[in-house]
Coordinates of C-alpha atoms in Angstrom, one line a residue:
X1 CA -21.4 25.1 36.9
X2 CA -22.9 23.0 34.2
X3 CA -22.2 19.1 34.7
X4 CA -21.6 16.7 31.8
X5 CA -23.9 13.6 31.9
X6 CA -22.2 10.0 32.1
X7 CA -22.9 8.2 28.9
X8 CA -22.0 4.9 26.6
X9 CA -20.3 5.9 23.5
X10 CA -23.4 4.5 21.8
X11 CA -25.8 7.2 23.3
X12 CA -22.7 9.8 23.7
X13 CA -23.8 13.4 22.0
X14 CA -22.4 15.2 19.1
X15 CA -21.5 17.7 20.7
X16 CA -21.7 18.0 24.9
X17 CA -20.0 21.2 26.7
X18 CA -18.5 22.2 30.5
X19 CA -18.1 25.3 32.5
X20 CA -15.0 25.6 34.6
X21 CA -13.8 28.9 36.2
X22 CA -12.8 31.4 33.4
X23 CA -13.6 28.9 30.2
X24 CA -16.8 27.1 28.8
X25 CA -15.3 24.0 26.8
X26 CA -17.3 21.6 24.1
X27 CA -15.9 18.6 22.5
X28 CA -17.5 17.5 19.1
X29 CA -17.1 14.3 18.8
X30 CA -19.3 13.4 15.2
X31 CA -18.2 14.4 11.8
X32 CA -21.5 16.5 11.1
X33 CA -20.7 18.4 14.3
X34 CA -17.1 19.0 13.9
X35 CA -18.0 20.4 10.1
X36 CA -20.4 22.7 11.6
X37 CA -17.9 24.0 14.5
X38 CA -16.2 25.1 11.0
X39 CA -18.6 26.1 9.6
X40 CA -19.4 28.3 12.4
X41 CA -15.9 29.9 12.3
X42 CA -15.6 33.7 11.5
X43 CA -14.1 35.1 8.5
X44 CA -11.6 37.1 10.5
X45 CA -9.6 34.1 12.1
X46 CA -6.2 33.3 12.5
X47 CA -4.7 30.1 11.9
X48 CA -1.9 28.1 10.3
X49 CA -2.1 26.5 6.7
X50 CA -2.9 23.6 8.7
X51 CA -5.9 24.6 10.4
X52 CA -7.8 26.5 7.5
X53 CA -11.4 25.5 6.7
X54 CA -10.2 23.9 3.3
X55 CA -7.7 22.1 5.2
X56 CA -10.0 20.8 8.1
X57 CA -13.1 19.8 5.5
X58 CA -10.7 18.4 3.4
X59 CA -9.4 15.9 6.2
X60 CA -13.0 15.0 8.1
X61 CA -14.3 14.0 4.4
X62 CA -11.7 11.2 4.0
X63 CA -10.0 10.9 7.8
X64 CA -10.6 7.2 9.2
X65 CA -10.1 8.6 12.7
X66 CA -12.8 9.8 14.9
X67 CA -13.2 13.4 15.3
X68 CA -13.2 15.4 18.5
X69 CA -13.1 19.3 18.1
X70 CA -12.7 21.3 21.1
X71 CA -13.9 24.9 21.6
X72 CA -12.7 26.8 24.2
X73 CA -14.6 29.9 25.7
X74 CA -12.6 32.4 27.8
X75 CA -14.3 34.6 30.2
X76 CA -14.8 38.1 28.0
X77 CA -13.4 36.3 24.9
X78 CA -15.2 33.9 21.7
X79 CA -14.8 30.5 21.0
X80 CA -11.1 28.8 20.1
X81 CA -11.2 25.5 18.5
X82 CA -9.1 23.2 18.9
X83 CA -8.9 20.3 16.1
X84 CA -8.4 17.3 17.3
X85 CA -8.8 13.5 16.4
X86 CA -8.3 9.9 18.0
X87 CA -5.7 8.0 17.5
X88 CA -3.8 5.1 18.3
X89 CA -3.8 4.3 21.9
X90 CA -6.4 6.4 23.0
X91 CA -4.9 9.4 22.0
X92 CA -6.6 13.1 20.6
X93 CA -4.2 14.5 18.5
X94 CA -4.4 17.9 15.9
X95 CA -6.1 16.6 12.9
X96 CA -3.7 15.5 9.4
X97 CA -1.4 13.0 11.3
X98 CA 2.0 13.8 10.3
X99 CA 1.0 15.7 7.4
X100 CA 0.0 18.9 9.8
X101 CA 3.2 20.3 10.8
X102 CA 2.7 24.0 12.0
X103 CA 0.1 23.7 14.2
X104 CA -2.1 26.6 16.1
X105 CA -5.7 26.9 17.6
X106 CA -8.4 28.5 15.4
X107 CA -10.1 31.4 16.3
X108 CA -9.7 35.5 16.5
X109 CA -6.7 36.9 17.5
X110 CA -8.2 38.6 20.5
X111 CA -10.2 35.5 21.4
X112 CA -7.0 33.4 21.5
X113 CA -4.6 36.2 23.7
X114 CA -8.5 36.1 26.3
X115 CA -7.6 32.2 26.5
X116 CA -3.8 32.5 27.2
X117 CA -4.4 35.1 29.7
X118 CA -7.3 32.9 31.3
X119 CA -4.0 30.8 31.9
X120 CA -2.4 26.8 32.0
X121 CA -4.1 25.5 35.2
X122 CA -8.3 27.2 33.6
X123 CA -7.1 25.7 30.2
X124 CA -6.3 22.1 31.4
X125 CA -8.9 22.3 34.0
X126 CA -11.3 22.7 31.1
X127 CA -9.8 20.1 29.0
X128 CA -10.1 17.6 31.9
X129 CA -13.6 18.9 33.0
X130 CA -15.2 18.1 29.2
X131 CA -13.8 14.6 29.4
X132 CA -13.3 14.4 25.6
X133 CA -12.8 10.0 26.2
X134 CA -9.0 9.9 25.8
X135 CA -6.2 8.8 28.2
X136 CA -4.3 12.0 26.9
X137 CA -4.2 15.0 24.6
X138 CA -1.5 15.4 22.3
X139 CA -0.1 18.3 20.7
X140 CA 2.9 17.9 18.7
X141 CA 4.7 20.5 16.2
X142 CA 3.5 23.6 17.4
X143 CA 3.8 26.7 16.4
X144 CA 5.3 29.0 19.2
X145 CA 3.1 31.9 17.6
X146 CA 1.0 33.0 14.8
X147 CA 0.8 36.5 13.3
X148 CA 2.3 37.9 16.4
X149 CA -0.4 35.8 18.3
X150 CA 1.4 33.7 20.9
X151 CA 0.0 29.9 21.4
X152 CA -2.0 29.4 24.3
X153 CA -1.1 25.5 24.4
X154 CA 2.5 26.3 25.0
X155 CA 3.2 25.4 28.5
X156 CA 6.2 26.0 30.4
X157 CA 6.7 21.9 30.3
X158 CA 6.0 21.9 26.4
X159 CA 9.3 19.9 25.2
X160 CA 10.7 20.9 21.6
X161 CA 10.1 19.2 19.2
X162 CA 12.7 16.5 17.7
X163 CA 12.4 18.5 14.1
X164 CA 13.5 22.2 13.4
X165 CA 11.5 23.9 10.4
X166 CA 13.5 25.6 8.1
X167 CA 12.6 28.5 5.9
X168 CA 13.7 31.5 4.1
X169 CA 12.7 35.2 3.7
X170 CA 12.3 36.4 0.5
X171 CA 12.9 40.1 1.4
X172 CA 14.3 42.5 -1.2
X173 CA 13.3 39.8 -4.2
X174 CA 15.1 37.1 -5.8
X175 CA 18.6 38.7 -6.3
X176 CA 18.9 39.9 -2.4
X177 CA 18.0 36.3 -1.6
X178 CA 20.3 34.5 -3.9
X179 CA 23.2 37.6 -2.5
X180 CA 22.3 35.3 0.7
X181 CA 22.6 32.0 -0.3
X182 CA 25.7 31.9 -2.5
X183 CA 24.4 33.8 -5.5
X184 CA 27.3 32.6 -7.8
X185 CA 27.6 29.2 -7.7
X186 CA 23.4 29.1 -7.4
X187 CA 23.2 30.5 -10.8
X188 CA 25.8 28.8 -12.3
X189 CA 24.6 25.1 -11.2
X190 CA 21.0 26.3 -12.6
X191 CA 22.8 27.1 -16.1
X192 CA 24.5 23.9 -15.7
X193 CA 20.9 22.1 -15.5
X194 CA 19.8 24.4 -18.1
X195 CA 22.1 23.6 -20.8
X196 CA 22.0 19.9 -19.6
X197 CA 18.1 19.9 -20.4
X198 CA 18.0 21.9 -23.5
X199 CA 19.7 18.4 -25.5
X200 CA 16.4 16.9 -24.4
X201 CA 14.6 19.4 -26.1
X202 CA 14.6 21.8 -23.3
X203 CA 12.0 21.9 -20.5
X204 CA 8.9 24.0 -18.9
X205 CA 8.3 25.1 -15.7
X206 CA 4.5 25.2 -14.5
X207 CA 4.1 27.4 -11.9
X208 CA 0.5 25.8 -11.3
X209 CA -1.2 22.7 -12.4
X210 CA -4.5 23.5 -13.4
X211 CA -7.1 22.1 -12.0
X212 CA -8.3 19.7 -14.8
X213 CA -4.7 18.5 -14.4
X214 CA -4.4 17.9 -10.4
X215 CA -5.4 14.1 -9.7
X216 CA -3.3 13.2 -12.7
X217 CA -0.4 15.0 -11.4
X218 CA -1.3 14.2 -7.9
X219 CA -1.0 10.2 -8.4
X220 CA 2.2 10.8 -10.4
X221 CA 4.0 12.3 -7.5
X222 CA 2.5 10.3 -5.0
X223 CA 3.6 6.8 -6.6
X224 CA 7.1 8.9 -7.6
X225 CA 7.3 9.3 -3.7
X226 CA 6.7 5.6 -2.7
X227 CA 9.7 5.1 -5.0
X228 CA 11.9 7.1 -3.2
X229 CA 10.7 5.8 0.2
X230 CA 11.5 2.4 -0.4
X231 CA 14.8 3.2 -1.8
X232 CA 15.4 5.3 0.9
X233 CA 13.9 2.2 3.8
X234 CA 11.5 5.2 5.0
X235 CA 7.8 4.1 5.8
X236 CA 5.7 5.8 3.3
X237 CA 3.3 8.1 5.1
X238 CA 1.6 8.7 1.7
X239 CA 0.4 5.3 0.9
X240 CA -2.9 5.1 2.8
X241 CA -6.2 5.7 0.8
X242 CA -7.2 8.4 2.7
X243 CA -4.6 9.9 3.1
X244 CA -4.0 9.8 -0.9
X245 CA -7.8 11.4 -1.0
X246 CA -7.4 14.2 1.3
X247 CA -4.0 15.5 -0.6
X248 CA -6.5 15.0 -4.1
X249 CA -9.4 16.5 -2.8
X250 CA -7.2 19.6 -1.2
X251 CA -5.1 20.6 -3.8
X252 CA -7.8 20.4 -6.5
X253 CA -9.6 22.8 -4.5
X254 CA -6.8 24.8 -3.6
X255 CA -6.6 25.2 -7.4
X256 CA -10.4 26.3 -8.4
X257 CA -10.2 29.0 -5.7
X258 CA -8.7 32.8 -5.6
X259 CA -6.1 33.2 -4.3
X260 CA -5.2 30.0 -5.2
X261 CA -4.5 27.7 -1.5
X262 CA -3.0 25.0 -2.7
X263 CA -0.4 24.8 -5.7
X264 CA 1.3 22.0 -7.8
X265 CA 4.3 23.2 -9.7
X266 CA 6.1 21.1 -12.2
X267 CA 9.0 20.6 -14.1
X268 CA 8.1 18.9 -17.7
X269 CA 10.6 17.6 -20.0
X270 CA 10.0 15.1 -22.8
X271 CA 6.1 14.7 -22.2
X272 CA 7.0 13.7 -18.6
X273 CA 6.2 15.9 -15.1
X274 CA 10.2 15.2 -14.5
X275 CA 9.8 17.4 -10.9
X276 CA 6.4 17.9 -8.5
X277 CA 6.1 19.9 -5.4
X278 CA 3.2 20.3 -3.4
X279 CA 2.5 23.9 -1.3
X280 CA 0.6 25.6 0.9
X281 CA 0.3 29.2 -0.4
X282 CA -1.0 30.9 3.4
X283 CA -0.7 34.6 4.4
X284 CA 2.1 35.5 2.5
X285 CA 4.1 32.2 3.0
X286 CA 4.5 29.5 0.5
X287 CA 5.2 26.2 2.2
X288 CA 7.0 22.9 0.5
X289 CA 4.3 20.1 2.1
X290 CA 5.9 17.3 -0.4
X291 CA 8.0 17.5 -3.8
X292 CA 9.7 14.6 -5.5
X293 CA 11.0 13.8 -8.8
X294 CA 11.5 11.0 -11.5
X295 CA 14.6 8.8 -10.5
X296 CA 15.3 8.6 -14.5
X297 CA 16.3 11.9 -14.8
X298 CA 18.3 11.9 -11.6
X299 CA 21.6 13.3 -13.2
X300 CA 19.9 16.5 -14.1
X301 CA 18.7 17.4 -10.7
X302 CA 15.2 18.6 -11.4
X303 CA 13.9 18.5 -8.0
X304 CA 17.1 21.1 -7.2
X305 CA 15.7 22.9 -10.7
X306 CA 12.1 23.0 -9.5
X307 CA 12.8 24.7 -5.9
X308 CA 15.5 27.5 -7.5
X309 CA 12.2 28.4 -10.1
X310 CA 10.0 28.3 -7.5
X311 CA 11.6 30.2 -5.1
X312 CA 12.2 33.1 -8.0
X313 CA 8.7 32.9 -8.7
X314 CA 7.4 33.1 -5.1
X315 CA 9.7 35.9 -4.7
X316 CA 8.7 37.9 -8.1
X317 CA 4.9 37.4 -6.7
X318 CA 5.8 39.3 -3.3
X319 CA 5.5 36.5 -0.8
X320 CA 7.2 37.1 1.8
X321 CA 8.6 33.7 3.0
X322 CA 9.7 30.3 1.2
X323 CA 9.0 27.5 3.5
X324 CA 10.7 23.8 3.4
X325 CA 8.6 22.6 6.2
X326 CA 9.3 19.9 9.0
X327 CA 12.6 18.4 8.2
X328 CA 16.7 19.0 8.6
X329 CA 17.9 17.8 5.0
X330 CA 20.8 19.2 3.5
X331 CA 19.0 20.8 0.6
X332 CA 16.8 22.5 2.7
X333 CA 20.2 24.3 4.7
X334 CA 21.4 25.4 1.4
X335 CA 18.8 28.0 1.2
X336 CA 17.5 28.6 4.6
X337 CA 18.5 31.3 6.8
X338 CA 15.2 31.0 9.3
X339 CA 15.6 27.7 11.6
X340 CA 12.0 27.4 13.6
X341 CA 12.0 24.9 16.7
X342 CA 8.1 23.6 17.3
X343 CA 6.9 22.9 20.5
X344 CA 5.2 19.6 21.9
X345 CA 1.9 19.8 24.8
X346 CA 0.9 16.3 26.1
X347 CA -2.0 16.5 28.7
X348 CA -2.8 13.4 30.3
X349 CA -6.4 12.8 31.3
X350 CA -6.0 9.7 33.7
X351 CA -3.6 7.2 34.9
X352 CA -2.5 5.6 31.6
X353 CA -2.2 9.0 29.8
X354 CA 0.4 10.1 32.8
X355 CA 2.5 7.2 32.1
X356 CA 1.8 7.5 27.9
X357 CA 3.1 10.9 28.1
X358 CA 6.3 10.0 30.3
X359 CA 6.8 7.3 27.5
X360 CA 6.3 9.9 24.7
X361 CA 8.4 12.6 26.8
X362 CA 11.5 10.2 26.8
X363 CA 11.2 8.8 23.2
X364 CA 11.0 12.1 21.8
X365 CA 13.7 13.3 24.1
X366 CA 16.5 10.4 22.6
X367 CA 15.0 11.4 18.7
X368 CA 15.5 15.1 19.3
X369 CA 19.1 13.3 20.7
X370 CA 20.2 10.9 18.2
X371 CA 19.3 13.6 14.9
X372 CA 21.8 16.4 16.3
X373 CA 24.2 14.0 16.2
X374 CA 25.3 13.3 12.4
X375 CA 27.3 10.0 12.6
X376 CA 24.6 8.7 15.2
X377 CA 21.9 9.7 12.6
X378 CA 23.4 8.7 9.7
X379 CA 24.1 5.3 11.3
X380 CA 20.5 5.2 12.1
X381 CA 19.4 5.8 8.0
X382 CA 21.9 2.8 7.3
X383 CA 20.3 0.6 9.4
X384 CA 16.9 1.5 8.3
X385 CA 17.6 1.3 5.1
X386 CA 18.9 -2.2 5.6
X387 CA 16.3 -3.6 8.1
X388 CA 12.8 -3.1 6.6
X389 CA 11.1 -3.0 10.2
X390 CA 12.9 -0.5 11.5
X391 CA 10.9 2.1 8.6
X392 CA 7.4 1.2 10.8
X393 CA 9.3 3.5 13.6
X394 CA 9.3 6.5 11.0
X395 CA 5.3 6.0 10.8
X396 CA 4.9 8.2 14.0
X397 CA 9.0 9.9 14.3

């Protein structure tokens, strides 16, 4: 068994690696050396939209936080990784903060089932054995599988998560989906909104900003959201430079490539980008990361508009689901037929990270609580709206 030395953090490795029984684990814990355990990934991976290579790059080129990827080596399997970061009290958490909400391990299908059947008790004994410099190991929103794949960092204590994600299938095209969701009264609001637009001067739906056209429209939607999360007394998660960077940097990329990653879609009436939303276009599944639209032309619903056109598109280009991501609104319900519950992993590594993850366990517990109950929740928004301190709570909700 191969021991790790004892160091400072100022003399600590880039990358430093542990054998326990049935899995070799490293932790890279420099920016250069988590970019090359990307680098190093095979092209035949599977992973969510949230763990790609444009994705991860993306986020260590602008991310404040301190890396530390892990790779896992089964016995008879390759490498998993495992993207984490520091947070907060002494935390590693999946890299993206609250922006990465589907989350999975990296690595070949076969190489992830060799680390699930290696088992809990190898897994955390490897975790604990690199000593990755953290009280405890978070994993929050979790997928429960991945292209049939099931996640390896779902324990049988994993809590669900306090959000459902909510999607649709887009089997049998547009028509079959609208026959699903109240067809009629679907397409008569959209002629409604229609008709309403057309004594503007009528509109134009951009399936895809190009990419000459993606910061511009990307600081537009950004400061449009900051609008609504003040009205709203929500804590904008948006507003942080890097953060602001990351979503630039992503989606402009996401745009020069084929097939295209990352998509902007607009609604544009009068010279103005009236509607934005922001997806993840991922093995067949288009996701909703963030939309908004301009509060001035609030009576004509646009952001409504921009979701039934996208949703027609997505479905005339042969995805195969619609995703509205993290998140139980009421617009969302209205076409969703596909309710996901995520799963939560917290692994302490020492005294502190027991007693974090109790804390963590029974806070997440009482929010999972207070949203199934409507008047509870909607009390809740009232009070947040009405107290501006009470939106800091939604920073990490």
């Amino acid at each position: 068994m191969a021991e790790v030395q004892t160091m400072t953090a100022m003399s600590a490795p880039a990358s430093r690696s542990r054998h326990v029984e049935g899995v070799r684990v490293s932790v890279h814990a420099t920016r250069d050396s988590a970019l090359a355990a990307v680098d190093a990934l095979p092209a035949d991976i599977i992973c969510s939209g949230y763990q790609t290579p444009a994705f991860l790059r993306a986020w260590l080129s602008h991310s404040p936080h301190q890396p530390a990827f892990i790779t896992l080596t089964p016995e008879g399997g390759g490498p998993v990784l495992l993207p984490l970061e520091r947070v907060g009290s002494n935390a590693l958490v999946y890299v993206g903060e609250r922006h990465a909400n589907g989350n999975f391990p990296v690595g070949r299908a076969r190489d992830i089932e060799a680390l699930a059947a290696a088992g809990e008790a190898a897994i955390v004994a490897a975790l604990c054995a690199a000593r990755p410099d953290a009280h405890a190991i978070v994993l929050e929103r979790q997928l429960p599988e991945c292209r049939g794949v099931a996640n390896p960092f779902i324990f049988e204590t994993s809590a669900v998560s306090p959000n459902p994600a909510l999607s649709l299938s887009l089997d049998g095209g547009f028509d079959a989906v609208l026959s699903r969701h109240s067809a009629k009264r679907k397409r008569k609001r959209f002629r409604s909104q229609e008709r309403d637009l057309e004594q503007l001067g009528g509109y134009t739906f951009v399936p895809m900003v190009e990419a000459d056209k993606v910061e511009e429209t990307m600081r537009r939607c950004l400061a449009l959201k900051a609008v609504h999360f003040e009205t709203a007394g929500i804590h904008d998660v948006f507003a942080e430079e890097h953060v602001q960077a990351f979503f630039s940097d992503l989606f402009l990329e996401g745009a020069r490539t084929e097939p295209h990653s990352h998509v902007l879609k607009t609604i544009e009436a009068e010279g103005k980008q009236i509607a934005i939303s922001a997806c993840t276009c991922h093995e067949g599944r288009v996701t909703v990361e963030f939309s908004t639209y301009d509060p001035a032309y609030r009576d004509y619903s646009p952001g409504d508009m921009l979701f039934f056109l996208s949703i027609r598109e997505a479905a005339e280009n042969g995805r195969e689901i619609y995703d509205f991501g993290v998140g139980d609104e009421l617009f969302k319900r209205n076409w969703c037929e596909i309710e996901t519950w995520q799963r939560d992993t917290i692994i302490p590594l020492s005294a502190r990270g027991r007693a974090f993850a109790a804390s963590k366990s029974v806070r997440n517990a009482l929010v999972r609580s207070l949203k199934r109950n409507k008047k509870l929740w909607g009390t809740a928004k009232r009070i947040r709206r009405a107290v501006p301190i009470m939106r800091l709570g939604d920073k990490h909700s």
